[in-house]
Short mmCIF file of C-alpha atoms in Angstrom, two decimals:
data_model
loop_
_atom_site.label_atom_id
_atom_site.label_comp_id
_atom_site.label_asym_id
_atom_site.label_seq_id
_atom_site.Cartn_x
_atom_site.Cartn_y
_atom_site.Cartn_z
CA MET K 1 -24.21 -45.28 27.77
CA HIS K 2 -24.75 -44.08 24.23
CA SER K 3 -22.73 -41.13 22.93
CA SER K 4 -24.63 -38.02 21.99
CA PRO K 5 -24.15 -36.62 18.47
CA LEU K 6 -22.12 -33.77 19.99
CA THR K 7 -19.68 -36.01 21.88
CA SER K 8 -19.36 -38.35 18.90
CA HIS K 9 -18.50 -35.42 16.66
CA ALA K 10 -15.92 -34.17 19.15
CA ARG K 11 -14.32 -37.61 19.33
CA ILE K 12 -14.11 -37.81 15.53
CA SER K 13 -12.68 -34.30 15.28
CA GLU K 14 -9.91 -35.12 17.71
CA THR K 15 -8.70 -38.00 15.55
CA ALA K 16 -9.38 -36.52 12.12
CA PRO K 17 -6.26 -35.54 10.18
CA ILE K 18 -5.59 -31.82 9.78
CA CYS K 19 -5.26 -30.62 6.20
CA CYS K 20 -2.20 -28.36 6.25
CA PRO K 21 -1.78 -25.61 3.64
CA ASP K 22 0.94 -25.94 1.01
CA ILE K 23 3.39 -23.19 0.00
CA ALA K 24 1.07 -22.00 -2.79
CA GLN K 25 -1.65 -21.25 -0.23
CA ILE K 26 0.82 -19.66 2.18
CA ILE K 27 1.90 -17.22 -0.54
CA LYS K 28 -1.64 -16.72 -1.86
CA TRP K 29 -2.92 -15.47 1.50
CA ARG K 30 -0.42 -12.62 1.27
CA ASP K 31 -0.71 -11.95 -2.47
CA SER K 32 -4.53 -11.86 -2.49
CA SER K 33 -4.88 -9.63 0.58
CA TYR K 34 -6.38 -6.61 -1.24
CA ALA K 35 -8.76 -8.41 -3.61
CA ALA K 36 -11.72 -8.53 -1.20
CA ASP K 37 -11.36 -4.81 -0.44
CA LEU K 38 -11.55 -3.97 -4.15
CA TYR K 39 -14.69 -6.11 -4.43
CA ILE K 40 -16.30 -4.29 -1.49
CA ALA K 41 -15.34 -0.91 -2.97
CA ALA K 42 -16.89 -1.78 -6.34
CA VAL K 43 -20.13 -3.02 -4.79
CA SER K 44 -20.53 -0.27 -2.20
CA TRP K 45 -18.93 2.91 -3.56
CA LEU K 46 -19.65 2.30 -7.26
CA ASP K 47 -22.75 0.04 -7.15
CA LEU K 48 -21.07 -1.48 -10.19
CA PHE K 49 -23.36 -4.43 -10.76
CA THR K 50 -26.56 -2.42 -10.67
CA TYR K 51 -25.01 -0.23 -13.35
CA LEU K 52 -24.06 -3.23 -15.50
CA ASP K 53 -27.46 -4.85 -14.90
CA ASP K 54 -29.18 -1.90 -16.57
CA GLN K 55 -27.12 -2.21 -19.76
CA PRO K 56 -23.83 -3.73 -20.96
CA VAL K 57 -21.12 -1.14 -21.64
CA THR K 58 -17.62 -0.87 -23.05
CA GLU K 59 -14.68 -0.48 -20.70
CA GLU K 60 -14.29 3.14 -21.85
CA GLU K 61 -17.96 3.89 -21.13
CA LEU K 62 -17.63 2.37 -17.67
CA ARG K 63 -14.58 4.48 -16.85
CA ALA K 64 -16.28 7.64 -18.10
CA HIS K 65 -19.46 6.96 -16.11
CA PHE K 66 -17.64 6.45 -12.78
CA VAL K 67 -14.69 8.75 -13.58
CA LEU K 68 -12.16 5.97 -13.09
CA ARG K 69 -8.54 5.62 -14.20
CA GLU K 70 -7.46 3.04 -16.75
CA ARG K 71 -4.87 0.98 -14.84
CA PRO K 72 -6.90 0.18 -11.69
CA THR K 73 -10.08 -0.30 -13.73
CA ARG K 74 -8.42 -2.99 -15.82
CA THR K 75 -7.20 -4.69 -12.67
CA MET K 76 -10.74 -4.59 -11.24
CA LEU K 77 -12.33 -5.99 -14.39
CA ARG K 78 -9.73 -8.74 -14.69
CA LEU K 79 -10.49 -9.73 -11.09
CA PHE K 80 -14.24 -9.84 -11.60
CA GLU K 81 -13.90 -11.79 -14.85
CA SER K 82 -11.77 -14.36 -13.01
CA TRP K 83 -14.41 -14.57 -10.25
CA GLY K 84 -17.27 -15.08 -12.71
CA LEU K 85 -18.99 -11.77 -11.92
CA ILE K 86 -18.35 -10.08 -15.27
CA SER K 87 -18.12 -11.44 -18.82
CA ARG K 88 -17.06 -9.81 -22.09
CA GLN K 89 -19.21 -10.27 -25.16
CA SER K 90 -18.53 -8.46 -28.43
CA GLY K 91 -16.40 -5.87 -26.66
CA ARG K 92 -18.97 -5.06 -23.98
CA LEU K 93 -19.01 -5.81 -20.26
CA HIS K 94 -21.93 -7.82 -18.86
CA ALA K 95 -22.80 -8.69 -15.29
CA THR K 96 -23.15 -12.47 -15.01
CA PRO K 97 -26.43 -13.98 -13.75
CA THR K 98 -24.88 -14.56 -10.31
CA ALA K 99 -23.74 -10.94 -10.06
CA VAL K 100 -27.15 -9.69 -11.15
CA ARG K 101 -29.02 -11.87 -8.67
CA TYR K 102 -26.92 -11.10 -5.60
CA LEU K 103 -25.20 -7.76 -6.24
CA SER K 104 -27.61 -5.68 -8.33
CA GLY K 105 -29.98 -3.33 -6.54
CA ASN K 106 -32.66 -4.39 -9.05
CA SER K 107 -32.79 -7.92 -7.63
CA PRO K 108 -34.94 -8.93 -4.63
CA ASP K 109 -32.19 -11.40 -3.67
CA ASN K 110 -29.36 -8.88 -3.60
CA VAL K 111 -27.00 -8.65 -0.62
CA ALA K 112 -25.25 -5.46 -1.73
CA SER K 113 -26.11 -3.62 1.48
CA TYR K 114 -24.60 -6.45 3.50
CA VAL K 115 -21.38 -6.14 1.49
CA ALA K 116 -21.52 -2.35 1.86
CA THR K 117 -21.47 -2.53 5.66
CA MET K 118 -17.67 -2.77 5.20
CA LYS K 119 -17.36 0.27 2.90
CA TYR K 120 -15.91 2.59 5.55
CA LYS K 121 -12.91 0.38 6.31
CA SER K 122 -9.80 2.45 5.53
CA SER K 123 -8.45 -0.14 3.09
CA VAL K 124 -11.76 -0.25 1.15
CA ARG K 125 -11.88 3.53 0.89
CA GLU K 126 -8.23 3.45 -0.19
CA LEU K 127 -9.10 1.10 -3.07
CA TYR K 128 -11.93 3.39 -4.12
CA GLU K 129 -9.55 6.36 -4.22
CA ILE K 130 -7.06 4.34 -6.27
CA LEU K 131 -9.79 3.59 -8.81
CA ARG K 132 -10.46 7.32 -9.14
CA GLN K 133 -6.95 8.75 -8.81
CA ASP K 134 -4.57 5.87 -9.71
CA SER K 135 -2.21 6.74 -6.87
CA SER K 136 0.32 4.27 -5.47
CA ASP K 137 1.15 6.56 -2.55
CA THR K 138 -0.23 4.03 -0.09
CA TRP K 139 2.66 3.00 2.16
CA HIS K 140 1.83 4.00 5.73
CA VAL K 141 5.21 3.39 7.31
CA GLU K 142 4.97 6.00 10.04
CA ARG K 143 1.88 7.34 11.75
CA GLY K 144 0.54 10.20 9.65
CA VAL K 145 3.16 9.76 6.93
CA THR K 146 2.53 8.15 3.54
CA LYS K 147 5.23 7.47 0.95
CA THR K 148 5.60 5.60 -2.30
CA TRP K 149 7.31 2.22 -2.43
CA ASP K 150 9.95 3.63 -4.79
CA ALA K 151 10.93 6.37 -2.34
CA LEU K 152 10.97 3.97 0.59
CA MET K 153 13.27 1.58 -1.27
CA GLN K 154 15.96 4.25 -1.13
CA THR K 155 15.93 4.28 2.68
CA ASP K 156 18.08 1.82 4.62
CA GLU K 157 15.46 0.35 6.97
CA PHE K 158 12.72 -0.30 4.42
CA ALA K 159 15.15 -1.46 1.72
CA ASP K 160 16.61 -3.97 4.16
CA LEU K 161 13.16 -5.31 5.14
CA ASN K 162 11.93 -5.50 1.55
CA THR K 163 15.09 -7.10 0.17
CA ARG K 164 15.16 -9.74 2.89
CA GLY K 165 11.50 -10.47 2.23
CA MET K 166 12.16 -10.88 -1.49
CA GLU K 167 15.17 -13.09 -0.65
CA GLU K 168 12.83 -15.39 1.30
CA ARG K 169 10.39 -15.45 -1.61
CA GLY K 170 13.25 -16.17 -3.98
CA ARG K 171 14.25 -19.26 -2.03
CA ILE K 172 10.88 -20.72 -3.04
CA PHE K 173 10.83 -19.62 -6.68
CA ALA K 174 14.49 -19.44 -7.77
CA PRO K 175 15.10 -23.21 -7.86
CA HIS K 176 12.15 -23.64 -10.23
CA LEU K 177 13.28 -20.74 -12.40
CA ALA K 178 16.66 -22.46 -12.72
CA GLU K 179 14.87 -25.58 -13.96
CA LEU K 180 12.77 -23.69 -16.51
CA LEU K 181 15.43 -21.35 -17.92
CA ASP K 182 18.02 -23.16 -20.03
CA CYS K 183 21.33 -21.30 -19.74
CA THR K 184 23.49 -23.98 -21.36
CA ASN K 185 24.70 -21.63 -24.08
CA ASP K 186 24.98 -18.51 -21.92
CA THR K 187 28.15 -17.18 -20.36
CA CYS K 188 26.80 -14.16 -18.45
CA VAL K 189 23.38 -13.14 -17.13
CA LEU K 190 22.51 -9.53 -16.28
CA ASP K 191 20.05 -9.58 -13.38
CA VAL K 192 18.29 -6.20 -13.68
CA GLY K 193 16.87 -5.00 -10.36
CA GLY K 194 17.99 -8.35 -8.99
CA GLY K 195 17.54 -7.60 -5.29
CA SER K 196 19.60 -9.99 -3.20
CA GLY K 197 20.73 -11.87 -6.31
CA VAL K 198 18.90 -15.03 -5.24
CA TYR K 199 17.63 -15.85 -8.75
CA SER K 200 21.07 -15.44 -10.32
CA ALA K 201 22.57 -17.49 -7.50
CA HIS K 202 20.44 -20.51 -8.33
CA LEU K 203 21.26 -20.19 -12.02
CA LEU K 204 24.96 -20.13 -11.14
CA LEU K 205 24.59 -23.22 -8.97
CA ARG K 206 22.98 -25.08 -11.87
CA TYR K 207 25.30 -23.83 -14.65
CA SER K 208 28.97 -23.96 -13.67
CA SER K 209 30.21 -21.92 -16.66
CA LEU K 210 27.77 -19.07 -16.08
CA SER K 211 28.59 -15.73 -14.41
CA ALA K 212 26.18 -13.04 -13.24
CA THR K 213 26.01 -9.29 -12.87
CA ILE K 214 23.37 -7.86 -10.54
CA LEU K 215 22.33 -4.26 -11.19
CA GLU K 216 20.76 -2.60 -8.15
CA ARG K 217 20.40 0.84 -6.58
CA PRO K 218 21.93 1.71 -3.24
CA PRO K 219 21.37 0.58 -0.55
CA VAL K 220 20.13 -2.72 -2.06
CA ASP K 221 23.44 -3.25 -3.89
CA HIS K 222 25.19 -3.59 -0.53
CA LEU K 223 22.66 -6.21 0.61
CA ALA K 224 23.15 -8.11 -2.65
CA ARG K 225 26.91 -8.30 -2.06
CA THR K 226 26.30 -9.63 1.46
CA CYS K 227 23.85 -12.32 0.31
CA LEU K 228 26.07 -13.43 -2.58
CA THR K 229 29.12 -13.52 -0.29
CA ASP K 230 27.18 -15.78 2.08
CA ARG K 231 26.62 -18.11 -0.89
CA ASN K 232 30.35 -18.03 -1.79
CA LEU K 233 29.54 -16.50 -5.18
CA TYR K 234 30.78 -12.93 -4.76
CA PRO K 235 33.05 -11.73 -6.27
CA ARG K 236 34.34 -14.88 -8.02
CA ARG K 237 31.26 -15.60 -10.15
CA ALA K 238 28.82 -12.80 -9.32
CA ASN K 239 29.41 -9.07 -9.64
CA VAL K 240 27.19 -6.28 -8.28
CA ILE K 241 26.90 -2.91 -10.00
CA ALA K 242 25.35 0.06 -8.20
CA GLY K 243 23.12 1.92 -10.62
CA ASP K 244 19.63 3.00 -11.61
CA MET K 245 18.18 0.74 -14.30
CA PHE K 246 16.04 3.57 -15.67
CA ILE K 247 18.88 6.09 -15.95
CA ASP K 248 22.22 4.29 -16.26
CA PRO K 249 23.26 2.33 -19.36
CA LEU K 250 23.00 -1.44 -19.09
CA PRO K 251 26.21 -3.48 -19.38
CA ARG K 252 26.65 -4.96 -22.84
CA ASN K 253 28.48 -8.18 -22.00
CA ALA K 254 25.47 -10.38 -21.13
CA SER K 255 23.73 -12.74 -23.53
CA LEU K 256 20.76 -13.04 -21.17
CA HIS K 257 18.85 -10.32 -19.30
CA LEU K 258 16.77 -11.47 -16.33
CA TYR K 259 13.87 -9.53 -14.82
CA SER K 260 12.47 -11.51 -11.90
CA HIS K 261 9.52 -9.99 -10.01
CA VAL K 262 10.64 -6.57 -11.29
CA LEU K 263 8.46 -5.35 -14.16
CA HIS K 264 5.22 -5.72 -12.19
CA ASN K 265 6.31 -2.79 -10.00
CA TRP K 266 6.21 -0.28 -12.85
CA GLY K 267 3.77 1.26 -15.30
CA PRO K 268 3.75 0.42 -19.04
CA GLU K 269 5.96 3.36 -20.05
CA LYS K 270 8.74 2.33 -17.66
CA VAL K 271 8.37 -1.32 -18.64
CA HIS K 272 8.76 -0.37 -22.29
CA LEU K 273 11.84 1.70 -21.42
CA LEU K 274 13.48 -1.27 -19.70
CA LEU K 275 12.62 -3.66 -22.52
CA SER K 276 14.05 -1.19 -25.05
CA LYS K 277 17.28 -0.78 -23.06
CA SER K 278 17.67 -4.54 -22.88
CA PHE K 279 17.02 -4.94 -26.60
CA ASP K 280 19.60 -2.29 -27.45
CA SER K 281 22.32 -3.71 -25.18
CA ILE K 282 21.89 -7.44 -25.93
CA ALA K 283 23.83 -8.83 -28.88
CA CYS K 284 21.94 -10.51 -31.71
CA ASP K 285 20.58 -13.91 -30.68
CA GLY K 286 20.57 -12.79 -27.02
CA ARG K 287 17.52 -13.37 -24.86
CA ILE K 288 15.38 -11.69 -22.25
CA ALA K 289 13.77 -13.73 -19.46
CA ILE K 290 10.88 -12.35 -17.40
CA TYR K 291 9.84 -14.36 -14.34
CA ASP K 292 6.71 -13.07 -12.65
CA CYS K 293 3.00 -13.59 -12.17
CA HIS K 294 1.63 -13.31 -15.71
CA PRO K 295 -2.14 -13.93 -15.79
CA ASP K 296 -2.59 -16.57 -18.46
CA ASP K 297 -5.03 -14.99 -20.90
CA ARG K 298 -3.92 -16.93 -23.96
CA GLY K 299 -6.82 -17.58 -26.29
CA GLY K 300 -8.89 -14.75 -24.79
CA ARG K 301 -9.85 -16.66 -21.65
CA PRO K 302 -10.24 -14.93 -18.27
CA SER K 303 -7.22 -14.82 -16.01
CA PRO K 304 -7.00 -17.42 -13.22
CA ALA K 305 -8.40 -15.99 -9.99
CA ALA K 306 -5.21 -16.20 -7.90
CA GLU K 307 -3.26 -14.28 -10.54
CA ALA K 308 -5.93 -11.59 -10.86
CA GLU K 309 -6.06 -11.24 -7.07
CA TYR K 310 -2.30 -10.68 -6.85
CA SER K 311 -2.61 -7.91 -9.43
CA VAL K 312 -4.87 -5.98 -7.03
CA LEU K 313 -2.08 -5.87 -4.44
CA LEU K 314 0.40 -4.59 -7.03
CA THR K 315 -2.04 -1.98 -8.33
CA THR K 316 -2.58 -0.77 -4.77
CA GLY K 317 1.00 -0.35 -3.60
CA TYR K 318 3.02 0.03 -6.77
CA GLU K 319 2.91 1.75 -10.16
CA GLY K 320 2.31 -1.46 -12.11
CA CYS K 321 0.21 -4.62 -12.05
CA CYS K 322 0.47 -8.27 -13.05
CA TYR K 323 1.02 -7.96 -16.79
CA SER K 324 -0.69 -10.85 -18.55
CA PHE K 325 0.98 -12.99 -21.17
CA GLU K 326 -0.78 -11.03 -23.92
CA ASP K 327 0.30 -7.73 -22.32
CA MET K 328 3.92 -8.88 -22.33
CA ARG K 329 3.74 -10.37 -25.80
CA VAL K 330 2.56 -7.06 -27.26
CA MET K 331 5.23 -5.05 -25.41
CA LEU K 332 8.02 -7.46 -26.34
CA GLU K 333 7.07 -7.57 -30.00
CA ARG K 334 6.72 -3.80 -30.09
CA THR K 335 10.26 -3.54 -28.72
CA GLY K 336 11.63 -5.94 -31.36
CA PHE K 337 11.89 -9.26 -29.52
CA GLN K 338 10.71 -12.44 -31.25
CA GLU K 339 10.28 -16.17 -30.56
CA ILE K 340 8.28 -15.53 -27.39
CA GLU K 341 7.86 -18.56 -25.13
CA PHE K 342 5.60 -19.09 -22.11
CA HIS K 343 6.40 -21.57 -19.33
CA LYS K 344 4.18 -22.19 -16.30
CA SER K 345 5.95 -22.21 -12.94
CA ILE K 346 4.80 -22.80 -9.36
CA CYS K 347 2.46 -20.70 -7.19
CA ASN K 348 0.85 -18.82 -10.11
CA ARG K 349 4.17 -17.65 -11.53
CA SER K 350 5.43 -18.12 -15.06
CA LEU K 351 8.47 -17.50 -17.24
CA ILE K 352 8.40 -15.59 -20.50
CA VAL K 353 11.48 -15.82 -22.73
CA ALA K 354 12.06 -13.88 -25.95
CA ARG K 355 14.99 -13.54 -28.35
CA LYS K 356 16.63 -10.71 -30.26
CA ILE K 357 16.90 -11.84 -33.87
CA ALA K 358 19.27 -10.17 -36.33
#
């Protein structure tokens, strides 16, 4: 008896190897979770690509036309540039041929109405409101109650959940940070907003003469002491200081300041404040190290898609975004740092290191 095409296919499928996702994909599924909702909001609530099809515009003209806020608009445009839906030419935004064909109401091939069937999802409407109001008050922790991430991080239950989640993330990234960041000539690292201390812990394991101070607000400072004690690092080589990095002075005994997955939570004014405090408290020839997702826009190229997608999540739930390399370079140089280096890491992360020169 001959096998039918269906039974043959089934037999092949049963023996075919399964392609399992790697850690980069596991993390990307979480980090990119809001990108599609922003795309649906732009197509349905703004009809963005019909607008751009009619005439190219500047970013300022686009924001004025739709009454949008600067931070979420830049995140949206960075995403669509990375996806090949928008291009920049001579300072003006253009819809690409693909976007015009399939997403402009002027095209007979457009599928904008199909995309718009999802416009009334709560998360899509939420993204539309963020574009117009730039609010990060999007944490629905209790039914009918919405709070900001910053406020929730000062409550025991949420701070515990968040810190343990960041500890798990750190187990993936911290070993690679320790490979990228040369601490041979450092004696003490100040880990600003260091969470559980996982990044400092891996630096200490690699550099035996290094000590660390983790600065964290209550109740996270207590969790940091617990995690560092479990690693046999507290209090012998790691110290934890309870304090607010925006309000309290930074200790002055560290030659290296580390910000790992910290600055992306905050807007440019707060980022500049932290960079300035670090610059003022580090001795000459000291360094600042920033480990995060920095969309690689060196040379004026569009950001990689995965990095732009992660920025949507941060723009939705936090005050900040994924600051690109050029964003960070400008802020660091404005603060006074020099000799800025860029090192690619794993899973769309990167390390930026800069030095305070006398």
